Amino acid sequence: MTSPATYPMPELSGRKFFMNFPPTEQSHSLHDYRARGGYQALEKALKELQPADVTKEVLAAGLLGHGGAAFPAGRKWGVIKPNDGEDHFVCMNADEGEPGTFKDRWILEYTPHLCLEGLILASYAIGGRHAFIYIRGEFDLPFRRIQAAVDEAYEAGLLGKNILGTAYSLDVVVYRGAGSYVCGEASAMLASLEGRKGWPRNRPPRLTVKGLYQKPTVVNNVETLANVPVILNLGAVEFKKTGTPKSPGTQMISISGHIARPGVYEVEYGYSWEKFLYEDCGGMQGGKALKCIIPGGVSTKILNAQEIKGVTLDHNSAVAAGSQLGSGGMIAVAEGTCMVRLARVIQRFYHHESCGQCTPCREGMGWMERILDRIVRGEGRPEDIDRLYRISNANDGTTICSLGDSAGYACTAILDHYREEFEYYILNGRSMFDGRLAVDDPFDGAVPAPLYHGVAV
Amino acid sequence: MTGPMNNIQHLIPEFERWKERYPAGFEGSLTIPCLRRIQEERGYIADSDIDELVAYLGVPRTQVDEVLGFYTMFTRTPLGHHHLQVCHNVSCSLRGADGLLKYLCGRLGIQPGETTPDGKFTVSTAECLASCGTAPMMMVNEAYHENLTPAAVDALLEELTK
């Protein structure tokens, strides 16, 4: 059985909304969640507030989406009229698949009732009778924990007919995906929920107009929904005192790669990026210097050590620095890492995950990967660099979803910063850094004792 | 985990219970959950399973075929008893995924994508499994094994071969 991901609870200054309790083997249970004040917001909303009041409070709090795009959650909800007699749906996006991002997993494993309460509140706000939790197929423990939370909620009268004795009823389905990154894109997710392959679709019409089963649908990230009970408990005014005026609240940051203390952290928006990296996360493995950061999942443009100087962890600051905070999935890369091989790993991912619907993405991803493969094999050609830029440009804005754009940006941002590494590799047929990716490889020099007498790689 | 499925009838009461939480008239949504459940029981999806599922849900056969071809977690052929999926995405690569894959394949004497002759182990690679902070890692069937080292891999294989 899989154990929950364990990281030391980080001691960061600032307010915490999620990581404000000691995680234990039972902290995911309804009993423990209620002991932390859980479901008080739901009780208050169902008994004292009209659906539109819930939306108003979320809008007033300025809650931004935590899935990557940072679109205001209240504005998304506000499009739907709760009493128009139509079916409306809310879908929690728990398809956490962006490389480098694993913060929703922490919420699902340790406090699943928090996001479930947020889902029920969102459904109440838009007048939904059915809601869905779309969780990535590979997530076994998070699935079992959120399913157990749903089952507990049904038993406790927090889901099903006449919740908490009120007129409001809601059914929730935990829907497990089957392995596809693109299903994290909202329209692809809905296609998957309808039992089809996860192809994104053109918008407009927006999903809040025609979404799941052609009905108005809101898709929100796990962390976004987890913020909703917090907002209703604190009130929008108090919530807005946290973070920055344009990015209120906190952000779960998952950090990995060559960092001394990888894990999940919660920071108030506006927190110093350098302090976070060099003090809270302990700097780089083995005391190395920072080469660059992938800020918010591989779909966001890399920034080098100079570019994060004075930058704070909030959306505006990250955009001003030339990238995005994205989903808060940060990957640290230490000096001495071969960026050509790293670019190839990223491109392999995008090629693997392209759904194949749009020609520029389907063909472009494979083409870019083949070029990078050739360079890594020592068979690069001088024209390859320009070709990579050209293919990336051809993808930009020509595909239905942003997977094609992101893949191009990821590769060209590395080229912009480390072009000399590519030129050296092409000219000399080898890496400037011996093709190194791991700083401290636990398998370096390890000789496997064969269990079977087959062909070893 | 072996042999084609003769029918899915014994699973239908379970599928019927699932239906109760869906809005009426959208049974097609059950395609993926039903396929997952069938594969969980049999280890893979056989042609006969598809025929029966199509008849039960009333969805087009092409829809089921497309789903099976699209999602990486479905397989039409039996895998080894233990499916070892090594993540080799960015964070795992930065923490030694290449070495892990090489070590694992060296121990099992197979290449990625292959199954050991006794049918016990299949090794494959996976893209990001959201375990980046505990890299390098691999998924064994449903379970995550994280912060792997050669000693941890040895201990795991010993456990799995018992």
XYZ file of N, CA and C in Angstrom, chain B residues 21-162:
426
model
N -25.279 7.738 -8.986
C -24.756 9.064 -8.647
C -24.529 9.946 -9.878
N -24.825 9.415 -11.045
C -24.683 10.210 -12.281
C -26.023 10.816 -12.663
N -25.989 11.937 -13.364
C -27.258 12.433 -13.888
C -27.832 11.409 -14.876
N -29.147 11.274 -14.879
C -29.779 10.246 -15.725
C -29.509 10.523 -17.200
N -29.326 9.457 -17.957
C -29.194 9.593 -19.411
C -27.773 9.777 -19.901
N -26.818 9.752 -19.011
C -25.426 9.956 -19.444
C -24.563 8.739 -19.103
N -25.088 7.559 -19.425
C -24.402 6.316 -19.071
C -23.050 6.175 -19.764
N -22.883 6.876 -20.891
C -21.608 6.801 -21.614
C -20.440 7.194 -20.738
N -20.697 8.031 -19.732
C -19.641 8.443 -18.813
C -19.018 7.256 -18.093
N -19.765 6.168 -18.014
C -19.243 5.014 -17.271
C -18.220 4.207 -18.065
N -17.984 4.599 -19.312
C -17.055 3.824 -20.154
C -15.693 3.637 -19.476
N -15.113 4.745 -19.039
C -13.763 4.653 -18.460
C -13.772 3.926 -17.111
N -14.677 4.291 -16.176
C -14.696 3.540 -14.916
C -14.922 2.040 -15.125
N -15.811 1.679 -16.046
C -16.077 0.244 -16.268
C -14.838 -0.454 -16.836
N -14.181 0.212 -17.796
C -12.979 -0.403 -18.377
C -11.894 -0.557 -17.304
N -11.772 0.438 -16.450
C -10.773 0.354 -15.367
C -11.077 -0.848 -14.477
N -12.351 -1.017 -14.160
C -12.749 -2.111 -13.249
C -12.503 -3.471 -13.890
N -12.806 -3.560 -15.186
C -12.586 -4.841 -15.891
C -11.090 -5.153 -15.920
N -10.298 -4.118 -16.210
C -8.845 -4.350 -16.280
C -8.268 -4.685 -14.904
N -8.831 -4.051 -13.882
C -8.363 -4.330 -12.525
C -8.527 -5.811 -12.212
N -9.631 -6.376 -12.701
C -9.906 -7.769 -12.404
C -9.106 -8.725 -13.285
N -8.983 -8.395 -14.574
C -8.384 -9.332 -15.518
C -6.956 -9.023 -15.917
N -6.506 -7.818 -15.614
C -5.137 -7.460 -15.978
C -5.027 -6.800 -17.335
N -6.005 -6.964 -18.182
C -6.022 -6.324 -19.496
C -7.446 -6.364 -20.036
N -7.645 -5.693 -21.172
C -8.983 -5.660 -21.773
C -8.992 -6.573 -22.998
N -9.847 -7.573 -22.965
C -9.966 -8.490 -24.107
C -11.078 -8.019 -25.044
N -11.040 -8.488 -26.301
C -12.058 -8.095 -27.282
C -13.469 -8.411 -26.787
N -13.596 -9.578 -26.137
C -14.930 -9.986 -25.678
C -15.452 -9.020 -24.609
N -14.543 -8.458 -23.811
C -14.967 -7.479 -22.792
C -15.576 -6.257 -23.465
N -14.930 -5.840 -24.555
C -15.406 -4.640 -25.251
C -16.806 -4.887 -25.801
N -16.994 -6.047 -26.410
C -18.313 -6.373 -26.985
C -19.397 -6.278 -25.917
N -19.092 -6.847 -24.761
C -20.120 -6.877 -23.714
C -20.358 -5.497 -23.119
N -19.307 -4.731 -22.997
C -19.463 -3.387 -22.432
C -20.269 -2.494 -23.375
N -19.989 -2.635 -24.681
C -20.731 -1.865 -25.690
C -22.221 -2.194 -25.595
N -22.512 -3.480 -25.440
C -23.915 -3.891 -25.349
C -24.548 -3.353 -24.067
N -23.796 -3.349 -22.987
C -24.349 -2.915 -21.690
C -24.590 -1.406 -21.658
N -23.589 -0.640 -22.103
C -23.712 0.815 -21.990
C -24.449 1.452 -23.167
N -24.499 0.740 -24.266
C -25.140 1.289 -25.463
C -24.325 2.397 -26.109
N -23.005 2.329 -25.951
C -22.133 3.332 -26.588
C -21.545 2.727 -27.863
N -21.126 3.558 -28.817
C -20.543 3.001 -30.039
C -19.224 2.274 -29.754
N -19.003 1.220 -30.495
C -17.776 0.441 -30.331
C -16.538 1.320 -30.577
N -16.655 2.225 -31.550
C -15.494 3.086 -31.852
C -15.115 3.950 -30.654
N -16.131 4.343 -29.875
C -15.833 5.171 -28.694
C -14.954 4.394 -27.708
N -15.288 3.129 -27.503
C -14.495 2.308 -26.573
C -13.097 2.067 -27.143
N -13.032 1.801 -28.440
C -11.722 1.590 -29.069
C -10.849 2.831 -28.940
N -11.452 3.989 -29.167
C -10.695 5.243 -29.070
C -10.178 5.467 -27.652
N -11.033 5.197 -26.690
C -10.632 5.362 -25.283
C -9.456 4.446 -24.970
N -9.557 3.204 -25.411
C -8.484 2.244 -25.109
C -7.171 2.651 -25.775
N -7.271 3.253 -26.935
C -6.052 3.672 -27.634
C -5.471 4.962 -27.089
N -6.297 5.755 -26.432
C -5.879 7.091 -26.022
C -5.185 7.124 -24.665
N -5.727 6.390 -23.703
C -5.224 6.487 -22.325
C -4.125 5.460 -22.072
N -3.049 5.947 -21.451
C -1.869 5.081 -21.308
C -2.071 3.946 -20.316
N -3.069 4.082 -19.435
C -3.188 3.052 -18.398
C -3.969 1.820 -18.844
N -4.537 1.875 -20.043
C -5.244 0.687 -20.537
C -4.302 -0.176 -21.368
N -4.459 -1.473 -21.231
C -3.654 -2.379 -22.047
C -4.541 -3.463 -22.637
N -4.252 -3.790 -23.893
C -5.031 -4.842 -24.578
C -4.321 -6.189 -24.482
N -3.097 -6.169 -23.945
C -2.362 -7.425 -23.811
C -1.927 -7.587 -22.352
N -1.775 -8.811 -21.890
C -1.392 -9.003 -20.483
C 0.002 -8.437 -20.199
N 0.153 -7.830 -19.049
C 1.470 -7.359 -18.606
C 1.996 -8.352 -17.573
N 3.204 -8.109 -17.108
C 3.729 -8.957 -16.042
C 2.901 -8.785 -14.773
N 3.088 -9.725 -13.854
C 2.320 -9.681 -12.610
C 2.594 -8.369 -11.858
N 3.856 -7.940 -11.895
C 4.206 -6.646 -11.304
C 4.618 -5.692 -12.427
N 3.872 -4.604 -12.552
C 4.201 -3.630 -13.594
C 4.999 -2.498 -12.949
N 6.281 -2.409 -13.302
C 7.156 -1.409 -12.700
C 7.278 -0.237 -13.672
N 6.751 0.906 -13.286
C 6.799 2.079 -14.163
C 7.737 3.124 -13.565
N 8.847 3.322 -14.236
C 9.845 4.271 -13.743
C 9.540 5.652 -14.323
N 9.363 6.632 -13.440
C 9.150 7.996 -13.936
C 10.488 8.552 -14.418
N 10.505 9.071 -15.622
C 11.754 9.653 -16.127
C 11.517 11.077 -16.631
N 10.579 11.750 -15.977
C 10.340 13.145 -16.337
C 11.382 14.038 -15.670
N 11.170 15.357 -15.729
C 12.241 16.304 -15.388
C 12.810 16.092 -13.981
N 11.963 16.178 -12.957
C 12.478 16.126 -11.583
C 13.124 14.783 -11.286
N 12.520 13.705 -11.771
C 13.118 12.389 -11.539
C 14.443 12.267 -12.290
N 14.521 12.834 -13.503
C 15.792 12.800 -14.249
C 16.875 13.554 -13.492
N 16.487 14.666 -12.866
C 17.470 15.456 -12.122
C 17.912 14.752 -10.845
N 17.191 13.716 -10.459
C 17.525 12.986 -9.226
C 17.938 11.535 -9.511
N 18.233 11.211 -10.769
C 18.821 9.902 -11.050
C 17.911 8.864 -11.690
N 16.852 9.280 -12.393
C 15.932 8.314 -13.007
C 16.620 7.434 -14.055
N 17.564 8.025 -14.811
C 18.249 7.232 -15.841
C 19.003 6.072 -15.191
N 19.681 6.380 -14.092
C 20.436 5.348 -13.368
C 19.500 4.300 -12.792
N 18.357 4.749 -12.272
C 17.375 3.814 -11.707
C 16.878 2.845 -12.781
N 16.542 3.387 -13.944
C 16.017 2.551 -15.030
C 17.056 1.525 -15.474
N 18.272 1.998 -15.593
C 19.361 1.121 -16.028
C 19.593 0.011 -14.990
N 19.593 0.408 -13.736
C 19.834 -0.542 -12.652
C 18.726 -1.604 -12.623
N 17.491 -1.143 -12.717
C 16.339 -2.044 -12.657
C 16.356 -3.026 -13.833
N 16.599 -2.486 -15.020
C 16.630 -3.348 -16.204
C 17.805 -4.323 -16.119
N 18.901 -3.848 -15.573
C 20.073 -4.718 -15.397
C 19.760 -5.870 -14.460
N 19.028 -5.584 -13.410
C 18.682 -6.649 -12.457
C 17.712 -7.648 -13.080
N 16.772 -7.136 -13.854
C 15.738 -8.021 -14.407
C 16.130 -8.610 -15.760
N 17.194 -8.087 -16.352
C 17.644 -8.622 -17.634
C 16.701 -8.345 -18.789
N 15.979 -7.257 -18.700
C 15.067 -6.900 -19.798
C 15.239 -5.432 -20.154
N 14.671 -5.059 -21.288
C 14.657 -3.661 -21.717
C 13.331 -3.033 -21.315
N 13.287 -1.691 -21.232
C 12.001 -1.049 -20.954
C 10.951 -1.491 -21.976
N 9.769 -1.825 -21.504
C 8.703 -2.293 -22.403
C 8.614 -3.810 -22.454
N 9.590 -4.486 -21.841
C 9.594 -5.962 -21.916
C 9.138 -6.589 -20.596
N 8.834 -7.874 -20.697
C 8.399 -8.650 -19.532
C 9.376 -9.797 -19.312
N 9.656 -10.079 -18.055
C 10.576 -11.191 -17.774
C 9.959 -12.507 -18.255
N 10.808 -13.475 -18.605
C 10.290 -14.720 -19.206
C 9.267 -15.437 -18.324
N 9.357 -15.294 -17.027
C 8.392 -15.980 -16.159
C 7.099 -15.167 -15.976
N 7.016 -14.014 -16.660
C 5.791 -13.219 -16.603
C 5.612 -12.445 -15.311
N 6.663 -12.380 -14.502
C 6.519 -11.724 -13.203
C 6.623 -10.203 -13.281
N 7.576 -9.707 -14.081
C 7.827 -8.262 -14.094
C 7.756 -7.682 -15.502
N 7.087 -6.547 -15.612
C 7.182 -5.726 -16.825
C 7.760 -4.391 -16.395
N 8.732 -3.905 -17.154
C 9.293 -2.580 -16.859
C 8.881 -1.625 -17.968
N 8.414 -0.453 -17.573
C 8.172 0.571 -18.586
C 8.509 1.931 -17.996
N 8.489 2.938 -18.841
C 8.765 4.293 -18.364
C 7.449 5.061 -18.302
N 7.405 6.041 -17.415
C 6.201 6.859 -17.293
C 6.618 8.315 -17.272
N 5.715 9.171 -17.747
C 5.957 10.609 -17.600
C 5.449 10.996 -16.216
N 5.567 12.241 -15.872
C 5.438 12.694 -14.480
C 4.285 12.048 -13.697
N 4.632 11.499 -12.530
C 3.631 10.854 -11.673
C 3.338 11.683 -10.422
N 3.719 12.978 -10.451
C 3.465 13.900 -9.331
C 4.104 13.422 -8.034
N 5.307 12.917 -8.178
C 6.056 12.491 -6.995
C 7.428 13.154 -7.045
N 7.452 14.362 -7.597
C 8.708 15.034 -7.927
C 9.573 15.321 -6.695
N 8.932 15.574 -5.563
C 9.691 15.912 -4.358
C 10.300 14.706 -3.697
N 9.941 13.516 -4.163
C 10.460 12.285 -3.577
C 11.091 11.423 -4.679
N 11.716 12.108 -5.642
C 12.352 11.425 -6.773
C 13.719 10.880 -6.343
N 14.217 9.828 -7.041
C 13.579 9.098 -8.131
C 12.571 8.096 -7.582
N 11.596 7.762 -8.430
C 10.522 6.904 -7.960
C 10.027 5.992 -9.067
N 9.261 5.002 -8.661
C 8.547 4.198 -9.658
C 7.223 3.744 -9.043
N 6.318 3.401 -9.932
C 5.017 2.912 -9.509
C 4.996 1.408 -9.755
N 4.675 0.631 -8.748
C 4.565 -0.823 -8.906
C 3.089 -1.175 -8.798
N 2.530 -1.566 -9.929
C 1.073 -1.683 -10.050
C 0.451 -0.362 -9.600
N -0.213 -0.301 -8.461
C -0.854 0.955 -8.053
C -0.006 1.746 -7.055
N 1.008 1.122 -6.472
C 1.707 1.735 -5.333
C 2.933 2.540 -5.755
N 3.117 3.686 -5.112
C 4.298 4.510 -5.369
C 5.445 4.058 -4.462
N 6.642 3.977 -5.032
C 7.852 3.719 -4.251
C 8.799 4.871 -4.538
N 9.125 5.620 -3.495
C 9.794 6.909 -3.690
C 11.176 6.947 -3.052
N 11.919 7.996 -3.373
C 13.289 8.179 -2.850
C 14.115 6.900 -3.040
N 14.094 6.352 -4.245
C 14.717 5.038 -4.464
C 16.237 5.109 -4.519
N 16.846 4.061 -3.990
C 18.296 3.871 -4.038
C 18.521 2.428 -4.507
N 19.755 2.052 -4.848
C 19.980 0.652 -5.234
C 19.528 -0.315 -4.140
N 19.812 0.002 -2.878
C 19.418 -0.907 -1.787
C 17.893 -1.019 -1.705
N 17.196 0.107 -1.911
C 15.725 0.089 -1.841
C 15.151 -0.747 -2.983
N 15.747 -0.641 -4.173
C 15.282 -1.439 -5.322
C 15.518 -2.920 -5.047
N 16.692 -3.250 -4.519
C 17.007 -4.653 -4.202
C 15.996 -5.228 -3.210
N 15.723 -4.436 -2.160
C 14.793 -4.910 -1.125
C 13.393 -5.103 -1.707
N 12.987 -4.197 -2.581
C 11.659 -4.276 -3.181
C 11.549 -5.516 -4.073
N 12.577 -5.740 -4.902
C 12.539 -6.902 -5.799
C 12.532 -8.200 -4.999
N 13.273 -8.198 -3.921
C 13.285 -9.397 -3.071
C 11.884 -9.668 -2.522
N 11.230 -8.598 -2.094
C 9.878 -8.714 -1.558
C 8.911 -9.219 -2.632
N 9.057 -8.676 -3.839
C 8.118 -9.019 -4.915
C 8.349 -10.416 -5.487
N 9.551 -10.941 -5.328
C 9.827 -12.279 -5.886
C 9.485 -13.391 -4.900
N 9.118 -13.022 -3.683
C 8.783 -14.040 -2.670
C 7.575 -14.860 -3.100
